[in-house]
PDB file of C-alpha atoms in Angstrom:
ATOM      1  CA  MET P   1      -5.135   0.386 -23.127  1.00 48.00           C
ATOM      2  CA  ASN P   2      -9.154   0.448 -22.651  1.00 52.00           C
ATOM      3  CA  ASN P   3      -9.068   0.894 -18.593  1.00 66.00           C
ATOM      4  CA  ILE P   4      -6.834   4.260 -18.946  1.00 62.00           C
ATOM      5  CA  GLN P   5      -9.731   6.658 -18.539  1.00 62.00           C
ATOM      6  CA  MET P   6      -9.770  11.007 -17.976  1.00 55.00           C
ATOM      7  CA  LEU P   7     -11.760  11.762 -14.704  1.00 59.00           C
ATOM      8  CA  GLN P   8     -13.505  15.228 -14.554  1.00 49.00           C
ATOM      9  CA  GLU P   9     -14.013  15.460 -11.160  1.00 42.00           C
ATOM     10  CA  PRO P  10     -13.866  15.151  -7.989  1.00 45.00           C
ATOM     11  CA  THR P  11     -10.105  16.627  -8.144  1.00 41.00           C
ATOM     12  CA  PRO P  12      -8.484  16.997  -5.041  1.00 41.00           C
ATOM     13  CA  THR P  13      -6.276  19.984  -4.531  1.00 40.00           C
ATOM     14  CA  ILE P  14      -2.297  18.702  -4.170  1.00 38.00           C
ATOM     15  CA  SER P  15      -1.322  18.817  -0.905  1.00 41.00           C
ATOM     16  CA  THR P  16       2.831  19.765  -1.798  1.00 44.00           C
ATOM     17  CA  ALA P  17       3.554  22.498  -4.062  1.00 52.00           C
ATOM     18  CA  ASN P  18       6.918  20.834  -4.403  1.00 80.00           C
ATOM     19  CA  LYS P  19       5.477  17.707  -5.869  1.00 91.00           C
ATOM     20  CA  PRO P  20       3.244  18.457  -8.837  1.00 94.00           C
ATOM     21  CA  ILE P  21       1.504  14.790  -9.122  1.00 95.00           C
ATOM     22  CA  GLU P  22      -0.681  13.260  -6.617  1.00 94.00           C
ATOM     23  CA  LEU P  23      -1.756   9.438  -6.876  1.00 96.00           C
ATOM     24  CA  TYR P  24      -4.728   7.853  -5.268  1.00 95.00           C
ATOM     25  CA  ILE P  25      -3.985   4.356  -5.225  1.00 95.00           C
ATOM     26  CA  PHE P  26      -6.814   2.321  -4.801  1.00 95.00           C
ATOM     27  CA  VAL P  27      -6.694  -1.265  -2.811  1.00 92.00           C
ATOM     28  CA  ASP P  28      -8.227  -4.067  -1.185  1.00 90.00           C
ATOM     29  CA  PRO P  29      -5.285  -4.666   1.417  1.00 86.00           C
ATOM     30  CA  LEU P  30      -6.152  -8.507   1.328  1.00 84.00           C
ATOM     31  CA  CYS P  31      -6.594  -8.843  -2.612  1.00 83.00           C
ATOM     32  CA  PRO P  32      -3.867 -10.692  -3.920  1.00 78.00           C
ATOM     33  CA  GLU P  33      -3.400  -8.277  -6.519  1.00 78.00           C
ATOM     34  CA  ALA P  34      -3.056  -5.584  -4.331  1.00 78.00           C
ATOM     35  CA  PHE P  35       0.315  -7.713  -3.136  1.00 77.00           C
ATOM     36  CA  SER P  36       1.384  -8.367  -6.850  1.00 79.00           C
ATOM     37  CA  MET P  37       1.404  -4.456  -7.216  1.00 89.00           C
ATOM     38  CA  GLN P  38       3.461  -3.637  -4.349  1.00 90.00           C
ATOM     39  CA  ALA P  39       6.607  -4.314  -6.231  1.00 93.00           C
ATOM     40  CA  THR P  40       5.565  -1.501  -8.913  1.00 95.00           C
ATOM     41  CA  LEU P  41       4.624   0.849  -6.099  1.00 94.00           C
ATOM     42  CA  ARG P  42       7.864   0.722  -3.895  1.00 95.00           C
ATOM     43  CA  LYS P  43      10.070   1.071  -7.080  1.00 97.00           C
ATOM     44  CA  LEU P  44       7.885   4.275  -8.091  1.00 97.00           C
ATOM     45  CA  GLN P  45       8.679   5.546  -4.494  1.00 95.00           C
ATOM     46  CA  LEU P  46      12.005   4.849  -4.837  1.00 97.00           C
ATOM     47  CA  GLU P  47      12.797   6.453  -8.230  1.00 97.00           C
ATOM     48  CA  TYR P  48      10.025   9.050  -8.748  1.00 97.00           C
ATOM     49  CA  ASN P  49       9.127   9.905  -5.058  1.00 95.00           C
ATOM     50  CA  HIS P  50      10.447  13.870  -5.802  1.00 95.00           C
ATOM     51  CA  TYR P  51       7.538  13.698  -8.143  1.00 96.00           C
ATOM     52  CA  PHE P  52       4.586  13.036  -6.721  1.00 96.00           C
ATOM     53  CA  THR P  53       2.513  12.355  -3.152  1.00 94.00           C
ATOM     54  CA  TRP P  54       0.511   9.145  -2.688  1.00 92.00           C
ATOM     55  CA  ARG P  55      -2.429   8.162  -0.725  1.00 91.00           C
ATOM     56  CA  PHE P  56      -4.027   4.672  -0.136  1.00 92.00           C
ATOM     57  CA  VAL P  57      -7.543   4.637  -0.634  1.00 95.00           C
ATOM     58  CA  LEU P  58      -9.141   1.514   1.008  1.00 93.00           C
ATOM     59  CA  SER P  59     -11.624  -0.495  -1.307  1.00 88.00           C
ATOM     60  CA  THR P  60     -12.736  -3.272   0.795  1.00 80.00           C
ATOM     61  CA  GLU P  61     -15.416  -5.509  -1.104  1.00 65.00           C
ATOM     62  CA  LEU P  62     -17.783  -6.279   1.231  1.00 58.00           C
ATOM     63  CA  THR P  63     -21.192  -7.693   0.350  1.00 47.00           C
ATOM     64  CA  SER P  64     -22.829  -6.970   3.472  1.00 42.00           C
ATOM     65  CA  LEU P  65     -20.892  -3.449   4.317  1.00 44.00           C
ATOM     66  CA  ASN P  66     -24.152  -1.473   4.852  1.00 46.00           C
ATOM     67  CA  CYS P  67     -25.798  -4.096   7.282  1.00 40.00           C
ATOM     68  CA  LEU P  68     -23.238  -5.121   9.573  1.00 45.00           C
ATOM     69  CA  SER P  69     -24.025  -6.838  12.430  1.00 39.00           C
ATOM     70  CA  LYS P  70     -24.437  -5.290  16.042  1.00 43.00           C
ATOM     71  CA  ARG P  71     -21.215  -6.768  17.224  1.00 45.00           C
ATOM     72  CA  VAL P  72     -19.078  -5.115  14.364  1.00 44.00           C
ATOM     73  CA  LYS P  73     -21.026  -2.097  15.331  1.00 45.00           C
ATOM     74  CA  GLY P  74     -20.195  -2.358  18.878  1.00 48.00           C
ATOM     75  CA  CYS P  75     -16.354  -2.645  17.950  1.00 49.00           C
ATOM     76  CA  ILE P  76     -16.391   0.179  15.667  1.00 47.00           C
ATOM     77  CA  SER P  77     -17.922   2.103  18.372  1.00 48.00           C
ATOM     78  CA  GLY P  78     -15.446   0.516  21.308  1.00 47.00           C
ATOM     79  CA  ILE P  79     -18.280  -1.497  23.160  1.00 46.00           C
ATOM     80  CA  GLU P  80     -17.069  -5.089  22.047  1.00 49.00           C
ATOM     81  CA  LEU P  81     -13.886  -5.850  20.616  1.00 50.00           C
ATOM     82  CA  ASP P  82     -13.237  -9.261  20.797  1.00 56.00           C
ATOM     83  CA  ILE P  83     -14.491 -10.237  17.372  1.00 78.00           C
ATOM     84  CA  ASN P  84     -14.195 -11.345  14.270  1.00 82.00           C
ATOM     85  CA  HIS P  85     -15.130  -9.689  10.653  1.00 84.00           C
ATOM     86  CA  PRO P  86     -13.792  -8.670   7.114  1.00 87.00           C
ATOM     87  CA  VAL P  87     -14.473  -5.075   7.832  1.00 88.00           C
ATOM     88  CA  LEU P  88     -11.697  -5.047  10.830  1.00 91.00           C
ATOM     89  CA  PRO P  89      -8.567  -4.799   8.683  1.00 94.00           C
ATOM     90  CA  SER P  90      -9.572  -1.741   6.558  1.00 93.00           C
ATOM     91  CA  ILE P  91     -10.787  -0.153  10.275  1.00 93.00           C
ATOM     92  CA  ALA P  92      -6.898  -0.998  11.846  1.00 96.00           C
ATOM     93  CA  ILE P  93      -5.592   0.327   8.638  1.00 96.00           C
ATOM     94  CA  LYS P  94      -7.175   4.098   9.113  1.00 96.00           C
ATOM     95  CA  ALA P  95      -6.430   3.648  12.907  1.00 96.00           C
ATOM     96  CA  ALA P  96      -2.718   3.354  12.233  1.00 97.00           C
ATOM     97  CA  GLU P  97      -3.173   6.309   9.529  1.00 96.00           C
ATOM     98  CA  LEU P  98      -4.290   8.190  12.298  1.00 97.00           C
ATOM     99  CA  GLN P  99      -0.729   8.025  13.639  1.00 97.00           C
ATOM    100  CA  GLY P 100       0.547   9.291  10.468  1.00 95.00           C
ATOM    101  CA  LYS P 101       0.475   8.288   6.818  1.00 90.00           C
ATOM    102  CA  ARG P 102       4.035   6.242   7.001  1.00 90.00           C
ATOM    103  CA  ALA P 103       2.630   4.523  10.217  1.00 95.00           C
ATOM    104  CA  GLY P 104      -0.513   3.631   8.207  1.00 95.00           C
ATOM    105  CA  ALA P 105       1.551   2.259   5.382  1.00 91.00           C
ATOM    106  CA  ARG P 106       3.916   0.264   7.627  1.00 92.00           C
ATOM    107  CA  TYR P 107       0.802  -1.315   9.171  1.00 96.00           C
ATOM    108  CA  LEU P 108      -0.420  -2.111   5.596  1.00 93.00           C
ATOM    109  CA  SER P 109       2.788  -3.967   4.628  1.00 90.00           C
ATOM    110  CA  LYS P 110       2.779  -5.975   7.846  1.00 92.00           C
ATOM    111  CA  LEU P 111      -0.713  -6.799   7.430  1.00 93.00           C
ATOM    112  CA  GLN P 112      -0.068  -8.382   3.959  1.00 88.00           C
ATOM    113  CA  GLU P 113       2.915  -9.572   5.459  1.00 87.00           C
ATOM    114  CA  TYR P 114       0.625 -11.795   7.784  1.00 89.00           C
ATOM    115  CA  VAL P 115      -1.277 -12.954   4.918  1.00 87.00           C
ATOM    116  CA  LEU P 116       1.492 -14.440   3.115  1.00 83.00           C
ATOM    117  CA  LEU P 117       3.315 -16.082   5.937  1.00 82.00           C
ATOM    118  CA  SER P 118      -0.374 -17.525   6.836  1.00 71.00           C
ATOM    119  CA  HIS P 119       0.018 -15.984  10.318  1.00 66.00           C
ATOM    120  CA  GLN P 120      -3.131 -15.868  12.472  1.00 76.00           C
ATOM    121  CA  ASP P 121      -6.471 -14.849  10.943  1.00 88.00           C
ATOM    122  CA  VAL P 122      -6.059 -10.787  10.183  1.00 91.00           C
ATOM    123  CA  ASN P 123      -9.947 -10.583  10.436  1.00 91.00           C
ATOM    124  CA  SER P 124      -9.500 -11.133  14.373  1.00 91.00           C
ATOM    125  CA  TYR P 125      -8.933  -8.306  16.450  1.00 91.00           C
ATOM    126  CA  ALA P 126      -6.675  -9.745  18.715  1.00 90.00           C
ATOM    127  CA  THR P 127      -4.355 -10.214  15.412  1.00 93.00           C
ATOM    128  CA  LEU P 128      -4.577  -6.716  14.365  1.00 95.00           C
ATOM    129  CA  LEU P 129      -3.352  -5.571  17.898  1.00 95.00           C
ATOM    130  CA  LYS P 130      -0.520  -7.725  17.606  1.00 95.00           C
ATOM    131  CA  ILE P 131       0.333  -6.161  13.975  1.00 96.00           C
ATOM    132  CA  ALA P 132       0.142  -2.711  15.682  1.00 97.00           C
ATOM    133  CA  GLU P 133       2.902  -3.818  18.301  1.00 97.00           C
ATOM    134  CA  ASP P 134       4.829  -5.377  15.884  1.00 95.00           C
ATOM    135  CA  VAL P 135       5.109  -2.127  13.810  1.00 95.00           C
ATOM    136  CA  GLN P 136       5.895   0.003  17.189  1.00 96.00           C
ATOM    137  CA  LEU P 137       2.326   2.117  17.222  1.00 98.00           C
ATOM    138  CA  ASP P 138       1.436   3.665  20.137  1.00 98.00           C
ATOM    139  CA  MET P 139      -0.768   1.063  21.382  1.00 97.00           C
ATOM    140  CA  ASN P 140      -2.966   3.244  23.835  1.00 96.00           C
ATOM    141  CA  GLU P 141      -3.385   5.339  21.061  1.00 97.00           C
ATOM    142  CA  PHE P 142      -4.326   2.433  18.547  1.00 97.00           C
ATOM    143  CA  THR P 143      -6.524   1.019  20.537  1.00 93.00           C
ATOM    144  CA  VAL P 144      -8.848   3.685  21.386  1.00 94.00           C
ATOM    145  CA  ASP P 145      -8.423   5.068  17.794  1.00 95.00           C
ATOM    146  CA  PHE P 146      -9.720   1.519  16.557  1.00 92.00           C
ATOM    147  CA  GLY P 147     -12.853   1.956  18.477  1.00 87.00           C
ATOM    148  CA  SER P 148     -13.100   5.521  17.406  1.00 90.00           C
ATOM    149  CA  LYS P 149     -15.956   7.239  14.952  1.00 90.00           C
ATOM    150  CA  GLU P 150     -13.008   8.836  13.197  1.00 93.00           C
ATOM    151  CA  ALA P 151     -11.581   5.484  11.910  1.00 93.00           C
ATOM    152  CA  ALA P 152     -14.394   4.161  11.049  1.00 90.00           C
ATOM    153  CA  ARG P 153     -15.363   7.505   9.216  1.00 92.00           C
ATOM    154  CA  ALA P 154     -12.223   7.787   7.521  1.00 94.00           C
ATOM    155  CA  PHE P 155     -12.759   4.207   6.117  1.00 93.00           C
ATOM    156  CA  GLN P 156     -16.223   5.432   4.705  1.00 92.00           C
ATOM    157  CA  CYS P 157     -14.786   8.612   3.210  1.00 94.00           C
ATOM    158  CA  ASP P 158     -12.385   6.027   1.295  1.00 95.00           C
ATOM    159  CA  LEU P 159     -15.728   4.164  -0.021  1.00 93.00           C
ATOM    160  CA  TYR P 160     -17.092   7.732  -0.577  1.00 94.00           C
ATOM    161  CA  ILE P 161     -14.056   8.243  -2.687  1.00 94.00           C
ATOM    162  CA  LYS P 162     -14.232   5.118  -4.522  1.00 94.00           C
ATOM    163  CA  ARG P 163     -17.580   5.778  -5.831  1.00 93.00           C
ATOM    164  CA  GLU P 164     -17.035   9.249  -6.366  1.00 92.00           C
ATOM    165  CA  MET P 165     -14.049   8.541  -8.943  1.00 93.00           C
ATOM    166  CA  GLU P 166     -16.183   5.748 -10.349  1.00 92.00           C
ATOM    167  CA  VAL P 167     -13.391   3.053  -9.647  1.00 93.00           C
ATOM    168  CA  ASP P 168     -14.733  -0.388 -10.441  1.00 91.00           C
ATOM    169  CA  GLU P 169     -11.798  -2.509 -10.225  1.00 91.00           C
ATOM    170  CA  VAL P 170      -8.817  -2.780  -7.466  1.00 90.00           C
ATOM    171  CA  PRO P 171      -5.956  -2.163  -7.851  1.00 92.00           C
ATOM    172  CA  SER P 172      -6.333   0.942  -9.732  1.00 95.00           C
ATOM    173  CA  ILE P 173      -4.405   4.452  -9.706  1.00 96.00           C
ATOM    174  CA  VAL P 174      -6.056   7.823 -10.155  1.00 96.00           C
ATOM    175  CA  PHE P 175      -3.268  10.613 -11.282  1.00 96.00           C
ATOM    176  CA  PHE P 176      -3.765  13.996 -10.454  1.00 94.00           C
ATOM    177  CA  ASN P 177      -1.536  17.157 -11.489  1.00 89.00           C
ATOM    178  CA  GLU P 178      -1.183  20.474  -9.589  1.00 83.00           C
ATOM    179  CA  CYS P 179      -3.958  22.232 -11.967  1.00 78.00           C
ATOM    180  CA  ILE P 180      -7.333  21.407 -10.123  1.00 71.00           C
ATOM    181  CA  GLU P 181      -8.915  22.281 -13.343  1.00 72.00           C
ATOM    182  CA  ASP P 182      -7.064  19.429 -15.191  1.00 75.00           C
ATOM    183  CA  GLU P 183      -8.599  15.943 -15.431  1.00 80.00           C
ATOM    184  CA  GLY P 184      -7.230  13.423 -13.607  1.00 87.00           C
ATOM    185  CA  LEU P 185      -6.117   9.929 -15.422  1.00 94.00           C
ATOM    186  CA  LYS P 186      -7.604   6.777 -13.984  1.00 95.00           C
ATOM    187  CA  VAL P 187      -5.498   3.654 -14.598  1.00 95.00           C
ATOM    188  CA  SER P 188      -7.943   0.416 -14.072  1.00 94.00           C
ATOM    189  CA  GLY P 189      -5.874  -2.800 -12.926  1.00 91.00           C
ATOM    190  CA  SER P 190      -2.000  -3.574 -13.026  1.00 90.00           C
ATOM    191  CA  TYR P 191       0.145  -2.547 -15.877  1.00 94.00           C
ATOM    192  CA  SER P 192       3.912  -2.807 -16.568  1.00 94.00           C
ATOM    193  CA  TYR P 193       5.931  -0.249 -14.594  1.00 96.00           C
ATOM    194  CA  GLU P 194       7.118   1.514 -18.011  1.00 96.00           C
ATOM    195  CA  VAL P 195       3.326   2.402 -18.535  1.00 96.00           C
ATOM    196  CA  TYR P 196       3.030   4.376 -14.742  1.00 97.00           C
ATOM    197  CA  GLU P 197       6.227   6.130 -15.857  1.00 96.00           C
ATOM    198  CA  HIS P 198       4.845   7.130 -19.147  1.00 95.00           C
ATOM    199  CA  ILE P 199       2.223   8.530 -17.568  1.00 95.00           C
ATOM    200  CA  LEU P 200       4.155  10.492 -15.008  1.00 95.00           C
ATOM    201  CA  GLN P 201       6.023  11.892 -18.001  1.00 94.00           C
ATOM    202  CA  GLU P 202       2.774  12.899 -19.910  1.00 92.00           C
ATOM    203  CA  MET P 203       1.579  14.686 -17.231  1.00 92.00           C
ATOM    204  CA  LEU P 204       4.595  16.372 -15.966  1.00 92.00           C
ATOM    205  CA  ASN P 205       5.810  17.271 -19.714  1.00 90.00           C
ATOM    206  CA  GLU P 206       9.461  16.665 -19.018  1.00 90.00           C
ATOM    207  CA  GLN P 207      11.800  14.158 -19.183  1.00 93.00           C
ATOM    208  CA  LEU P 208      11.806  12.049 -16.096  1.00 94.00           C
ATOM    209  CA  VAL P 209      14.759  12.001 -13.761  1.00 96.00           C
ATOM    210  CA  ARG P 210      15.423   8.575 -11.945  1.00 96.00           C
ATOM    211  CA  GLN P 211      16.554   9.054  -8.222  1.00 96.00           C
ATOM    212  CA  PRO P 212      19.864   6.419  -7.902  1.00 96.00           C
ATOM    213  CA  LEU P 213      18.267   3.316  -6.295  1.00 97.00           C
ATOM    214  CA  PRO P 214      19.425   2.405  -2.271  1.00 97.00           C
ATOM    215  CA  SER P 215      21.753  -0.425  -1.717  1.00 96.00           C
ATOM    216  CA  ILE P 216      19.832  -3.501  -0.899  1.00 96.00           C
ATOM    217  CA  GLU P 217      20.901  -3.007   2.945  1.00 95.00           C
ATOM    218  CA  ASP P 218      19.492   0.113   2.748  1.00 96.00           C
ATOM    219  CA  LEU P 219      16.180  -1.125   0.806  1.00 96.00           C
ATOM    220  CA  PHE P 220      15.559  -3.632   3.883  1.00 95.00           C
ATOM    221  CA  SER P 221      15.848  -0.621   6.135  1.00 93.00           C
ATOM    222  CA  LYS P 222      13.251   1.252   4.408  1.00 91.00           C
ATOM    223  CA  PHE P 223      10.881  -1.592   3.794  1.00 90.00           C
ATOM    224  CA  HIS P 224      11.772  -4.460   6.071  1.00 88.00           C
ATOM    225  CA  THR P 225      10.385  -7.784   4.272  1.00 91.00           C
ATOM    226  CA  LEU P 226      10.461  -7.890   0.710  1.00 93.00           C
ATOM    227  CA  SER P 227      10.213 -11.087  -1.760  1.00 93.00           C
ATOM    228  CA  THR P 228      13.077 -12.557  -4.032  1.00 94.00           C
ATOM    229  CA  ASN P 229      10.385 -11.195  -6.994  1.00 93.00           C
ATOM    230  CA  GLU P 230      10.629  -8.050  -5.506  1.00 95.00           C
ATOM    231  CA  ILE P 231      14.397  -7.452  -5.138  1.00 97.00           C
ATOM    232  CA  ALA P 232      14.433  -8.761  -8.865  1.00 97.00           C
ATOM    233  CA  PHE P 233      11.935  -6.294 -10.161  1.00 97.00           C
ATOM    234  CA  ILE P 234      13.126  -3.562  -8.287  1.00 97.00           C
ATOM    235  CA  TYR P 235      16.815  -3.633  -9.386  1.00 97.00           C
ATOM    236  CA  SER P 236      16.142  -5.419 -12.797  1.00 97.00           C
ATOM    237  CA  LEU P 237      17.872  -8.435 -11.818  1.00 97.00           C
ATOM    238  CA  THR P 238      16.895 -12.204 -12.761  1.00 97.00           C
ATOM    239  CA  GLU P 239      15.340 -13.783  -9.883  1.00 95.00           C
ATOM    240  CA  GLN P 240      18.409 -16.321  -9.985  1.00 97.00           C
ATOM    241  CA  ALA P 241      20.614 -13.156  -9.349  1.00 98.00           C
ATOM    242  CA  ALA P 242      18.590 -11.561  -6.440  1.00 97.00           C
ATOM    243  CA  GLU P 243      18.432 -14.887  -4.700  1.00 96.00           C
ATOM    244  CA  ARG P 244      22.300 -14.791  -4.917  1.00 97.00           C
ATOM    245  CA  GLU P 245      22.484 -11.444  -3.325  1.00 97.00           C
ATOM    246  CA  LEU P 246      19.880 -11.946  -0.535  1.00 97.00           C
ATOM    247  CA  LYS P 247      21.490 -15.564   0.227  1.00 97.00           C
ATOM    248  CA  LYS P 248      25.071 -13.649   0.552  1.00 97.00           C
ATOM    249  CA  ARG P 249      23.317 -11.322   3.126  1.00 96.00           C
ATOM    250  CA  MET P 250      21.585 -13.823   4.880  1.00 97.00           C
ATOM    251  CA  LEU P 251      25.121 -15.625   5.465  1.00 96.00           C
ATOM    252  CA  GLN P 252      26.349 -12.448   6.708  1.00 96.00           C
ATOM    253  CA  GLN P 253      23.088 -12.641   9.186  1.00 95.00           C
ATOM    254  CA  LYS P 254      21.837  -9.274   7.934  1.00 95.00           C
ATOM    255  CA  ILE P 255      18.639 -11.051   6.649  1.00 96.00           C
ATOM    256  CA  GLU P 256      16.885 -13.746   7.470  1.00 96.00           C
ATOM    257  CA  ARG P 257      14.824 -16.354   4.624  1.00 95.00           C
ATOM    258  CA  ILE P 258      10.973 -17.124   5.198  1.00 91.00           C
ATOM    259  CA  GLN P 259       9.376 -19.809   3.018  1.00 85.00           C
ATOM    260  CA  THR P 260       5.976 -19.345   2.084  1.00 79.00           C
ATOM    261  CA  THR P 261       3.450 -21.351  -0.182  1.00 77.00           C
ATOM    262  CA  HIS P 262       3.584 -18.394  -2.334  1.00 74.00           C
ATOM    263  CA  ALA P 263       6.318 -16.769  -2.442  1.00 78.00           C
ATOM    264  CA  THR P 264      10.041 -16.439  -0.931  1.00 88.00           C
ATOM    265  CA  LEU P 265      10.310 -13.674   1.634  1.00 92.00           C
ATOM    266  CA  TRP P 266      13.184 -11.910   3.593  1.00 95.00           C
ATOM    267  CA  ARG P 267      13.384  -9.575   6.158  1.00 92.00           C
ATOM    268  CA  LEU P 268      16.006  -7.933   8.583  1.00 89.00           C
ATOM    269  CA  LYS P 269      17.177  -9.889  11.520  1.00 85.00           C
TER     270      LYS P 269
END
């Protein structure tokens, strides 16, 4: 497991005393590996959310990030908005996060759904506005925040954290415990669910207690859109068994099926 290493610094302060572990989750929002890791992150939240807080750190790979065109700078400063650029989805996510961490997570999830469903170009400002509408953000606030220095600085802060923690691969997760003197544990790349369980247990130095999984209906109320693979993974089912359960709920008109090139998605009707 060569991609797991200890970090000396920077070590953040835990934000909630009741949850002794903090996860820094480094993702490129449009990277296929981020999609494949989503099921693992969702299951960790469902079963062990009582142990940890978490934050996404955006790690968009842009070769020209430090020399953006005047048009992109204009977009960030609110001068010109009708443009298309790979940095815009990350700025949009940070703008959504200004309405709360949950709002940012909903926005990221819907953005990835747009990519999977081959909707309009997610590098387009107009499409990013539509995504904000879909997740019911305050549109006036989002529009202002999208063109604000705060959203741009928040994204720059994420890139700074990535450099400081020497994260060279995405996705990666850095685990910190509540003792700021202790080292963090950086896990580069994706691993099996059991590896993350083992790390949590080792850092807590106690036997983990799983929370019971919600019903499939409650799961859709929480995440809205899930793939057949995610349902199978979360509930430890075969894909065939997961498909049967989902089809039952489709016939009951609780969810609808969306077939894509890469996956079968299901969402609340």
